[in-house]
Amino acid sequence: MASAKLELISIFLILISIFSTQVLSQPSECETESSDSCNNKSKALPLKIIAIASILVTSMIGVCLPLVTRSVPALHPDRSLFVIVKCFAAGIILATGFMHVLPDSFDMLRSTCLSDDPWHKFPFTGFIAMLSALVTLMVDSMATSLYTKKHHAGIKPEGEVASGDQEMAVSSGGFHGHHHGHQHGAKNEFEGSQLLRYRVVAMVLELGIVVHSVVIGLSLGASNNTCTIKPLVAALCFHQMFEGMGLGGCILQAEYKFFKKAVMVFFFSVTTPFGIALGLALSKTYKENSPSALITVGLLNASSAGLLIYMALVDLLASDFMGSKLQGSIKLQLKSYVAVLLGAGGMSVMAKWA
């Protein structure tokens, strides 16, 4: 499972690199007004190096925090504080999709640098985001079905369990052992199904984060605008830390072994710095206002937005708020809603700079 995931993400990053080199390096065909005082390549380079280091560190801190604080009783997945922190992080991810990635896609695909036909005559951003959400639903559903079948394949047939229960009932002289055996089996089956859901959610969420992290890093690395880079680095550090906390909480609930956790932490932490390094390497040829760059990055942003919005609303927020823990406590629900609003609000404010 871990090796397949490693190969999938590695292939994706290689394809992004090749595609960026061959497609995004087309000469600019559209000039836009820019401030000459802000465009300074020599001053932008150290800022990009600082960005790579700072974003790498904050990403690792964010995604590792839920994993290393598991020993803290108050932050155990069964505790209320963990649910509140997870809701805060889900609000961050939701606002990332709605307030950052989706508007960027609209701006790019409605740019005056693109021809009116077809880019200004059809809402491609909304269409691609919708398709992305539906594809994510399909992947989410099918992956859950496949892993559930695989899980049940390792469980003893019902007849064997029943015969064992009957023997237990006979040896105990009553029905209690039979009833208890069924209860224990049903509980284990529910916990196994829930664990599979957590693992599918963690995998799909990381894939969506990897896509938009590379795109964000690519844009930052290719830019020489120091007026834009400075606030963007601070916003990305905030974004990566709390988005990492959301992903880290999902990884923790998935109960992966150490190697799988390490693989997921590694790829989340390095994707944005990798994108910055890639953009830096292509800064001489990459033109962010060229039609090919606008179309490619715009479509990738739209697909990322659809995925992130779906994951935040369906797999993170809805699953928690409709779960037994929050449904059993109105007080905890209110605290969780406040956490969601704080996370989404804070990330929405960041949209002013990033």
mmCIF file of C-alpha atoms in Angstrom:
data_model
loop_
_atom_site.group_PDB
_atom_site.id
_atom_site.type_symbol
_atom_site.label_atom_id
_atom_site.label_comp_id
_atom_site.label_asym_id
_atom_site.label_seq_id
_atom_site.Cartn_x
_atom_site.Cartn_y
_atom_site.Cartn_z
ATOM 1 C CA MET A 1 0.000 0.000 0.000
ATOM 2 C CA ALA A 2 2.747 2.457 0.964
ATOM 3 C CA SER A 3 4.885 1.541 -2.063
ATOM 4 C CA ALA A 4 1.927 2.040 -4.414
ATOM 5 C CA LYS A 5 1.223 5.422 -2.866
ATOM 6 C CA LEU A 6 4.899 6.369 -3.105
ATOM 7 C CA GLU A 7 5.004 5.419 -6.783
ATOM 8 C CA LEU A 8 1.762 7.321 -7.537
ATOM 9 C CA ILE A 9 2.917 10.578 -5.984
ATOM 10 C CA SER A 10 6.435 10.216 -7.426
ATOM 11 C CA ILE A 11 5.008 9.734 -10.936
ATOM 12 C CA PHE A 12 2.763 12.766 -10.433
ATOM 13 C CA LEU A 13 5.679 14.980 -9.403
ATOM 14 C CA ILE A 14 7.784 13.775 -12.354
ATOM 15 C CA LEU A 15 4.909 14.481 -14.766
ATOM 16 C CA ILE A 16 4.469 17.964 -13.296
ATOM 17 C CA SER A 17 8.186 18.626 -13.807
ATOM 18 C CA ILE A 18 8.205 17.414 -17.430
ATOM 19 C CA PHE A 19 4.950 19.165 -18.260
ATOM 20 C CA SER A 20 6.132 22.406 -16.690
ATOM 21 C CA THR A 21 9.373 22.308 -18.651
ATOM 22 C CA GLN A 22 7.753 21.621 -22.014
ATOM 23 C CA VAL A 23 4.488 23.534 -21.771
ATOM 24 C CA LEU A 24 4.864 26.340 -19.262
ATOM 25 C CA SER A 25 8.115 27.592 -20.771
ATOM 26 C CA GLN A 26 6.404 29.007 -23.850
ATOM 27 C CA PRO A 27 7.266 32.641 -24.569
ATOM 28 C CA SER A 28 4.939 35.263 -23.191
ATOM 29 C CA GLU A 29 2.323 36.496 -25.591
ATOM 30 C CA CYS A 30 0.657 38.946 -23.225
ATOM 31 C CA GLU A 31 2.226 41.839 -21.381
ATOM 32 C CA THR A 32 0.711 43.184 -18.175
ATOM 33 C CA GLU A 33 1.530 46.265 -16.191
ATOM 34 C CA SER A 34 3.918 45.659 -13.304
ATOM 35 C CA SER A 35 5.957 47.757 -10.913
ATOM 36 C CA ASP A 36 9.613 47.906 -11.887
ATOM 37 C CA SER A 37 10.586 48.684 -8.287
ATOM 38 C CA CYS A 38 9.146 45.341 -7.139
ATOM 39 C CA ASN A 39 10.606 43.179 -9.923
ATOM 40 C CA ASN A 40 14.132 42.444 -8.778
ATOM 41 C CA LYS A 41 15.579 39.021 -9.506
ATOM 42 C CA SER A 42 18.647 39.386 -7.273
ATOM 43 C CA LYS A 43 16.521 40.390 -4.259
ATOM 44 C CA ALA A 44 13.891 37.744 -4.990
ATOM 45 C CA LEU A 45 16.378 34.843 -4.941
ATOM 46 C CA PRO A 46 17.235 34.979 -1.193
ATOM 47 C CA LEU A 47 13.519 35.376 -0.414
ATOM 48 C CA LYS A 48 12.775 32.177 -2.347
ATOM 49 C CA ILE A 49 15.526 30.290 -0.502
ATOM 50 C CA ILE A 50 14.089 31.511 2.805
ATOM 51 C CA ALA A 51 10.647 30.430 1.580
ATOM 52 C CA ILE A 52 11.858 26.895 0.798
ATOM 53 C CA ALA A 53 13.393 26.486 4.275
ATOM 54 C CA SER A 54 10.591 28.141 6.262
ATOM 55 C CA ILE A 55 7.745 26.379 4.430
ATOM 56 C CA LEU A 56 9.532 23.026 4.769
ATOM 57 C CA VAL A 57 9.920 23.501 8.527
ATOM 58 C CA THR A 58 6.373 24.765 9.138
ATOM 59 C CA SER A 59 4.914 21.978 6.993
ATOM 60 C CA MET A 60 6.769 19.345 8.998
ATOM 61 C CA ILE A 61 5.726 20.930 12.289
ATOM 62 C CA GLY A 62 2.082 21.111 11.223
ATOM 63 C CA VAL A 63 1.727 17.544 9.921
ATOM 64 C CA CYS A 64 3.817 15.998 12.713
ATOM 65 C CA LEU A 65 2.141 17.864 15.583
ATOM 66 C CA PRO A 66 -0.935 15.592 15.807
ATOM 67 C CA LEU A 67 1.315 12.525 15.516
ATOM 68 C CA VAL A 68 3.760 13.447 18.284
ATOM 69 C CA THR A 69 1.106 14.821 20.665
ATOM 70 C CA ARG A 70 -0.848 11.574 20.706
ATOM 71 C CA SER A 71 0.760 10.763 24.044
ATOM 72 C CA VAL A 72 -0.833 13.926 25.478
ATOM 73 C CA PRO A 73 -4.141 12.744 26.996
ATOM 74 C CA ALA A 74 -6.041 15.944 26.058
ATOM 75 C CA LEU A 75 -5.091 15.567 22.382
ATOM 76 C CA HIS A 76 -5.976 11.890 21.997
ATOM 77 C CA PRO A 77 -8.320 11.244 19.010
ATOM 78 C CA ASP A 78 -11.091 10.201 21.409
ATOM 79 C CA ARG A 79 -11.016 13.523 23.276
ATOM 80 C CA SER A 80 -13.115 16.587 22.513
ATOM 81 C CA LEU A 81 -10.109 18.892 22.071
ATOM 82 C CA PHE A 82 -8.822 16.763 19.186
ATOM 83 C CA VAL A 83 -12.196 17.081 17.423
ATOM 84 C CA ILE A 84 -12.172 20.875 17.882
ATOM 85 C CA VAL A 85 -8.624 21.217 16.527
ATOM 86 C CA LYS A 86 -9.519 18.960 13.578
ATOM 87 C CA CYS A 87 -12.553 21.154 12.802
ATOM 88 C CA PHE A 88 -10.336 24.240 12.890
ATOM 89 C CA ALA A 89 -7.975 22.606 10.390
ATOM 90 C CA ALA A 90 -10.925 21.535 8.217
ATOM 91 C CA GLY A 91 -12.016 25.184 8.120
ATOM 92 C CA ILE A 92 -8.522 26.063 6.874
ATOM 93 C CA ILE A 93 -8.776 23.496 4.077
ATOM 94 C CA LEU A 94 -12.303 24.640 3.138
ATOM 95 C CA ALA A 95 -11.220 28.289 2.917
ATOM 96 C CA THR A 96 -8.166 27.267 0.891
ATOM 97 C CA GLY A 97 -10.458 25.803 -1.750
ATOM 98 C CA PHE A 98 -13.045 28.599 -1.773
ATOM 99 C CA MET A 99 -10.941 31.698 -1.050
ATOM 100 C CA HIS A 100 -7.540 30.916 -2.564
ATOM 101 C CA VAL A 101 -7.462 28.194 -5.196
ATOM 102 C CA LEU A 102 -10.884 28.742 -6.821
ATOM 103 C CA PRO A 103 -10.568 32.556 -7.242
ATOM 104 C CA ASP A 104 -7.069 32.117 -8.691
ATOM 105 C CA SER A 105 -8.474 29.726 -11.264
ATOM 106 C CA PHE A 106 -11.257 32.166 -12.175
ATOM 107 C CA ASP A 107 -8.723 34.981 -12.628
ATOM 108 C CA MET A 108 -6.433 32.866 -14.791
ATOM 109 C CA LEU A 109 -9.080 31.366 -17.062
ATOM 110 C CA ARG A 110 -10.858 34.727 -17.468
ATOM 111 C CA SER A 111 -7.628 36.621 -18.138
ATOM 112 C CA THR A 112 -7.525 39.141 -20.972
ATOM 113 C CA CYS A 113 -4.426 37.275 -22.164
ATOM 114 C CA LEU A 114 -6.692 34.413 -23.295
ATOM 115 C CA SER A 115 -8.886 34.497 -26.364
ATOM 116 C CA ASP A 116 -12.598 35.146 -25.933
ATOM 117 C CA ASP A 117 -13.490 31.888 -27.639
ATOM 118 C CA PRO A 118 -13.814 29.636 -25.693
ATOM 119 C CA TRP A 119 -12.301 30.882 -22.409
ATOM 120 C CA HIS A 120 -14.573 33.909 -21.888
ATOM 121 C CA LYS A 121 -17.740 32.226 -23.174
ATOM 122 C CA PHE A 122 -17.870 29.245 -20.809
ATOM 123 C CA PRO A 123 -17.237 29.016 -17.021
ATOM 124 C CA PHE A 124 -14.454 26.439 -17.216
ATOM 125 C CA THR A 125 -13.401 26.937 -13.576
ATOM 126 C CA GLY A 126 -16.799 25.995 -12.153
ATOM 127 C CA PHE A 127 -17.159 23.128 -14.624
ATOM 128 C CA ILE A 128 -13.749 21.603 -13.823
ATOM 129 C CA ALA A 129 -14.247 22.093 -10.071
ATOM 130 C CA MET A 130 -17.614 20.316 -10.293
ATOM 131 C CA LEU A 131 -16.097 17.424 -12.266
ATOM 132 C CA SER A 132 -13.219 17.224 -9.788
ATOM 133 C CA ALA A 133 -15.636 16.964 -6.851
ATOM 134 C CA LEU A 134 -17.602 14.217 -8.620
ATOM 135 C CA VAL A 135 -14.439 12.303 -9.526
ATOM 136 C CA THR A 136 -13.275 12.617 -5.906
ATOM 137 C CA LEU A 137 -16.617 11.192 -4.776
ATOM 138 C CA MET A 138 -16.191 8.298 -7.207
ATOM 139 C CA VAL A 139 -12.630 7.589 -6.054
ATOM 140 C CA ASP A 140 -13.686 7.936 -2.416
ATOM 141 C CA SER A 141 -16.592 5.525 -2.833
ATOM 142 C CA MET A 142 -14.817 2.934 -4.978
ATOM 143 C CA ALA A 143 -11.663 2.930 -2.850
ATOM 144 C CA THR A 144 -13.762 2.397 0.270
ATOM 145 C CA SER A 145 -15.602 -0.503 -1.400
ATOM 146 C CA LEU A 146 -12.379 -2.148 -2.577
ATOM 147 C CA TYR A 147 -10.661 -1.851 0.801
ATOM 148 C CA THR A 148 -13.787 -3.054 2.595
ATOM 149 C CA LYS A 149 -13.906 -6.194 0.428
ATOM 150 C CA LYS A 150 -10.211 -6.732 1.027
ATOM 151 C CA HIS A 151 -10.776 -6.314 4.768
ATOM 152 C CA HIS A 152 -13.695 -8.760 4.852
ATOM 153 C CA ALA A 153 -11.691 -11.314 2.868
ATOM 154 C CA GLY A 154 -9.478 -11.776 5.900
ATOM 155 C CA ILE A 155 -12.381 -12.335 8.291
ATOM 156 C CA LYS A 156 -13.590 -15.822 9.122
ATOM 157 C CA PRO A 157 -16.807 -16.924 7.398
ATOM 158 C CA GLU A 158 -19.986 -16.430 9.378
ATOM 159 C CA GLY A 159 -20.513 -20.164 9.702
ATOM 160 C CA GLU A 160 -17.184 -20.655 11.416
ATOM 161 C CA VAL A 161 -17.886 -17.831 13.824
ATOM 162 C CA ALA A 162 -21.338 -19.205 14.506
ATOM 163 C CA SER A 163 -20.023 -22.707 15.251
ATOM 164 C CA GLY A 164 -17.458 -21.223 17.610
ATOM 165 C CA ASP A 165 -20.206 -19.268 19.316
ATOM 166 C CA GLN A 166 -22.320 -22.376 19.635
ATOM 167 C CA GLU A 167 -19.458 -24.241 21.260
ATOM 168 C CA MET A 168 -19.003 -21.330 23.634
ATOM 169 C CA ALA A 169 -22.699 -21.360 24.407
ATOM 170 C CA VAL A 170 -22.684 -25.095 25.099
ATOM 171 C CA SER A 171 -19.614 -24.919 27.309
ATOM 172 C CA SER A 172 -21.098 -22.056 29.308
ATOM 173 C CA GLY A 173 -24.478 -23.745 29.507
ATOM 174 C CA GLY A 174 -26.390 -20.780 28.114
ATOM 175 C CA PHE A 175 -26.894 -18.183 25.403
ATOM 176 C CA HIS A 176 -24.750 -15.446 26.906
ATOM 177 C CA GLY A 177 -21.533 -16.494 25.171
ATOM 178 C CA HIS A 178 -23.268 -16.647 21.776
ATOM 179 C CA HIS A 179 -24.781 -13.162 22.220
ATOM 180 C CA HIS A 180 -21.527 -11.676 23.486
ATOM 181 C CA GLY A 181 -19.621 -13.171 20.552
ATOM 182 C CA HIS A 182 -21.965 -11.521 18.052
ATOM 183 C CA GLN A 183 -21.686 -8.176 19.834
ATOM 184 C CA HIS A 184 -17.892 -8.362 19.850
ATOM 185 C CA GLY A 185 -17.811 -9.335 16.158
ATOM 186 C CA ALA A 186 -20.145 -6.483 15.174
ATOM 187 C CA LYS A 187 -18.039 -3.998 17.128
ATOM 188 C CA ASN A 188 -14.834 -5.174 15.464
ATOM 189 C CA GLU A 189 -16.471 -4.993 12.025
ATOM 190 C CA PHE A 190 -17.644 -1.394 12.650
ATOM 191 C CA GLU A 191 -14.218 -0.324 13.900
ATOM 192 C CA GLY A 192 -12.569 -1.967 10.891
ATOM 193 C CA SER A 193 -14.898 -0.174 8.455
ATOM 194 C CA GLN A 194 -14.296 3.146 10.221
ATOM 195 C CA LEU A 195 -10.543 2.624 10.048
ATOM 196 C CA LEU A 196 -10.768 1.949 6.309
ATOM 197 C CA ARG A 197 -12.702 5.208 5.842
ATOM 198 C CA TYR A 198 -10.018 7.125 7.726
ATOM 199 C CA ARG A 199 -7.327 5.620 5.486
ATOM 200 C CA VAL A 200 -9.149 6.454 2.255
ATOM 201 C CA VAL A 201 -9.777 10.013 3.481
ATOM 202 C CA ALA A 202 -6.117 10.490 4.400
ATOM 203 C CA MET A 203 -4.938 9.242 0.990
ATOM 204 C CA VAL A 204 -7.355 11.296 -1.129
ATOM 205 C CA LEU A 205 -6.819 14.438 0.972
ATOM 206 C CA GLU A 206 -3.054 14.210 0.631
ATOM 207 C CA LEU A 207 -3.338 13.752 -3.141
ATOM 208 C CA GLY A 208 -5.397 16.949 -3.418
ATOM 209 C CA ILE A 209 -2.990 18.866 -1.203
ATOM 210 C CA VAL A 210 0.002 17.666 -3.247
ATOM 211 C CA VAL A 211 -1.579 18.964 -6.480
ATOM 212 C CA HIS A 212 -2.254 22.496 -5.298
ATOM 213 C CA SER A 213 0.952 22.696 -3.224
ATOM 214 C CA VAL A 214 3.090 22.083 -6.323
ATOM 215 C CA VAL A 215 1.108 24.706 -8.267
ATOM 216 C CA ILE A 216 1.452 27.297 -5.479
ATOM 217 C CA GLY A 217 5.175 26.604 -5.133
ATOM 218 C CA LEU A 218 5.683 26.816 -8.903
ATOM 219 C CA SER A 219 4.069 30.259 -9.070
ATOM 220 C CA LEU A 220 6.112 31.534 -6.121
ATOM 221 C CA GLY A 221 9.390 30.136 -7.453
ATOM 222 C CA ALA A 222 8.889 31.645 -10.909
ATOM 223 C CA SER A 223 7.951 35.106 -9.613
ATOM 224 C CA ASN A 224 10.538 37.882 -9.203
ATOM 225 C CA ASN A 225 8.096 40.304 -7.594
ATOM 226 C CA THR A 226 9.492 40.958 -4.103
ATOM 227 C CA CYS A 227 6.367 42.911 -3.117
ATOM 228 C CA THR A 228 4.327 39.743 -3.687
ATOM 229 C CA ILE A 229 6.794 37.153 -2.365
ATOM 230 C CA LYS A 230 7.225 38.622 1.146
ATOM 231 C CA PRO A 231 3.570 38.448 2.266
ATOM 232 C CA LEU A 232 3.028 35.248 0.287
ATOM 233 C CA VAL A 233 5.743 33.404 2.245
ATOM 234 C CA ALA A 234 4.155 34.355 5.575
ATOM 235 C CA ALA A 235 0.700 33.350 4.350
ATOM 236 C CA LEU A 236 1.977 30.025 2.995
ATOM 237 C CA CYS A 237 3.705 29.194 6.283
ATOM 238 C CA PHE A 238 0.424 29.785 8.146
ATOM 239 C CA HIS A 239 -1.473 27.832 5.511
ATOM 240 C CA GLN A 240 0.914 24.843 5.422
ATOM 241 C CA MET A 241 1.097 24.522 9.203
ATOM 242 C CA PHE A 242 -2.652 24.344 9.805
ATOM 243 C CA GLU A 243 -3.402 22.389 6.645
ATOM 244 C CA GLY A 244 -0.731 19.966 7.842
ATOM 245 C CA MET A 245 -2.505 19.696 11.179
ATOM 246 C CA GLY A 246 -5.670 18.652 9.373
ATOM 247 C CA LEU A 247 -3.827 16.048 7.324
ATOM 248 C CA GLY A 248 -1.849 14.898 10.368
ATOM 249 C CA GLY A 249 -5.092 14.318 12.263
ATOM 250 C CA CYS A 250 -6.378 12.165 9.396
ATOM 251 C CA ILE A 251 -3.100 10.210 9.289
ATOM 252 C CA LEU A 252 -3.317 9.678 13.053
ATOM 253 C CA GLN A 253 -6.876 8.350 12.836
ATOM 254 C CA ALA A 254 -5.869 6.071 9.933
ATOM 255 C CA GLU A 255 -3.438 4.275 12.311
ATOM 256 C CA TYR A 256 -0.816 3.660 9.644
ATOM 257 C CA LYS A 257 2.453 1.968 10.498
ATOM 258 C CA PHE A 258 5.559 4.100 10.922
ATOM 259 C CA PHE A 259 6.813 3.753 7.339
ATOM 260 C CA LYS A 260 3.485 4.783 5.788
ATOM 261 C CA LYS A 261 3.231 7.744 8.150
ATOM 262 C CA ALA A 262 6.767 8.788 7.237
ATOM 263 C CA VAL A 263 5.980 8.592 3.486
ATOM 264 C CA MET A 264 2.869 10.751 3.843
ATOM 265 C CA VAL A 265 4.642 13.294 6.069
ATOM 266 C CA PHE A 266 7.568 13.463 3.633
ATOM 267 C CA PHE A 267 5.467 14.144 0.553
ATOM 268 C CA PHE A 268 3.299 16.739 2.261
ATOM 269 C CA SER A 269 6.360 18.551 3.608
ATOM 270 C CA VAL A 270 8.388 18.646 0.365
ATOM 271 C CA THR A 271 5.754 19.342 -2.305
ATOM 272 C CA THR A 272 5.572 23.135 -1.863
ATOM 273 C CA PRO A 273 9.384 23.534 -1.543
ATOM 274 C CA PHE A 274 9.703 21.244 -4.578
ATOM 275 C CA GLY A 275 7.329 23.513 -6.510
ATOM 276 C CA ILE A 276 9.337 26.597 -5.490
ATOM 277 C CA ALA A 277 12.590 24.941 -6.591
ATOM 278 C CA LEU A 278 10.982 23.918 -9.887
ATOM 279 C CA GLY A 279 9.694 27.442 -10.462
ATOM 280 C CA LEU A 280 13.122 28.823 -9.593
ATOM 281 C CA ALA A 281 14.752 26.528 -12.154
ATOM 282 C CA LEU A 282 12.234 27.638 -14.792
ATOM 283 C CA SER A 283 12.213 31.321 -13.851
ATOM 284 C CA LYS A 284 14.102 32.312 -17.024
ATOM 285 C CA THR A 285 11.631 30.602 -19.349
ATOM 286 C CA TYR A 286 8.411 30.456 -17.317
ATOM 287 C CA LYS A 287 6.033 33.303 -18.155
ATOM 288 C CA GLU A 288 3.081 33.396 -15.794
ATOM 289 C CA ASN A 289 0.993 35.465 -18.241
ATOM 290 C CA SER A 290 1.556 33.243 -21.264
ATOM 291 C CA PRO A 291 -1.670 31.550 -22.455
ATOM 292 C CA SER A 292 -0.267 28.043 -21.943
ATOM 293 C CA ALA A 293 0.735 28.813 -18.345
ATOM 294 C CA LEU A 294 -2.595 30.479 -17.536
ATOM 295 C CA ILE A 295 -4.611 27.576 -18.957
ATOM 296 C CA THR A 296 -2.509 24.826 -17.363
ATOM 297 C CA VAL A 297 -2.288 26.352 -13.886
ATOM 298 C CA GLY A 298 -5.892 27.558 -14.040
ATOM 299 C CA LEU A 299 -7.224 24.078 -14.814
ATOM 300 C CA LEU A 300 -5.032 22.494 -12.121
ATOM 301 C CA ASN A 301 -6.276 25.048 -9.585
ATOM 302 C CA ALA A 302 -9.897 24.363 -10.526
ATOM 303 C CA SER A 303 -9.462 20.613 -10.092
ATOM 304 C CA SER A 304 -7.651 21.120 -6.774
ATOM 305 C CA ALA A 305 -10.407 23.440 -5.532
ATOM 306 C CA GLY A 306 -13.139 20.905 -6.285
ATOM 307 C CA LEU A 307 -11.217 18.164 -4.499
ATOM 308 C CA LEU A 308 -10.389 20.267 -1.415
ATOM 309 C CA ILE A 309 -13.941 21.607 -1.058
ATOM 310 C CA TYR A 310 -15.386 18.099 -1.317
ATOM 311 C CA MET A 311 -12.916 16.650 1.175
ATOM 312 C CA ALA A 312 -13.405 19.480 3.690
ATOM 313 C CA LEU A 313 -17.210 19.410 3.576
ATOM 314 C CA VAL A 314 -17.922 15.696 3.135
ATOM 315 C CA ASP A 315 -15.051 13.661 4.565
ATOM 316 C CA LEU A 316 -13.919 15.997 7.342
ATOM 317 C CA LEU A 317 -16.769 18.227 8.529
ATOM 318 C CA ALA A 318 -19.889 16.205 7.661
ATOM 319 C CA SER A 319 -18.433 12.927 8.938
ATOM 320 C CA ASP A 320 -17.553 14.545 12.283
ATOM 321 C CA PHE A 321 -20.690 16.630 12.772
ATOM 322 C CA MET A 322 -22.961 13.724 11.819
ATOM 323 C CA GLY A 323 -20.972 11.294 13.950
ATOM 324 C CA SER A 324 -22.100 9.999 17.319
ATOM 325 C CA LYS A 325 -19.611 12.081 19.332
ATOM 326 C CA LEU A 326 -20.792 15.511 18.128
ATOM 327 C CA GLN A 327 -24.427 14.443 17.778
ATOM 328 C CA GLY A 328 -24.379 13.516 21.455
ATOM 329 C CA SER A 329 -23.275 16.963 22.627
ATOM 330 C CA ILE A 330 -24.741 20.296 21.495
ATOM 331 C CA LYS A 331 -22.077 22.117 23.506
ATOM 332 C CA LEU A 332 -19.274 20.323 21.642
ATOM 333 C CA GLN A 333 -21.029 21.038 18.331
ATOM 334 C CA LEU A 334 -21.088 24.771 19.072
ATOM 335 C CA LYS A 335 -17.404 24.753 20.017
ATOM 336 C CA SER A 336 -16.597 22.876 16.816
ATOM 337 C CA TYR A 337 -18.591 25.356 14.697
ATOM 338 C CA VAL A 338 -16.673 28.219 16.272
ATOM 339 C CA ALA A 339 -13.422 26.400 15.465
ATOM 340 C CA VAL A 340 -14.501 25.923 11.830
ATOM 341 C CA LEU A 341 -15.416 29.609 11.514
ATOM 342 C CA LEU A 342 -12.122 30.697 13.081
ATOM 343 C CA GLY A 343 -10.110 28.471 10.739
ATOM 344 C CA ALA A 344 -12.045 29.498 7.645
ATOM 345 C CA GLY A 345 -12.058 33.158 8.707
ATOM 346 C CA GLY A 346 -8.334 33.259 9.367
ATOM 347 C CA MET A 347 -7.551 31.663 6.029
ATOM 348 C CA SER A 348 -9.972 34.012 4.283
ATOM 349 C CA VAL A 349 -8.115 37.007 5.714
ATOM 350 C CA MET A 350 -4.899 35.530 4.304
ATOM 351 C CA ALA A 351 -6.486 35.797 0.837
ATOM 352 C CA LYS A 352 -5.657 39.515 0.956
ATOM 353 C CA TRP A 353 -1.950 38.675 0.595
ATOM 354 C CA ALA A 354 -1.924 35.236 -1.032
#
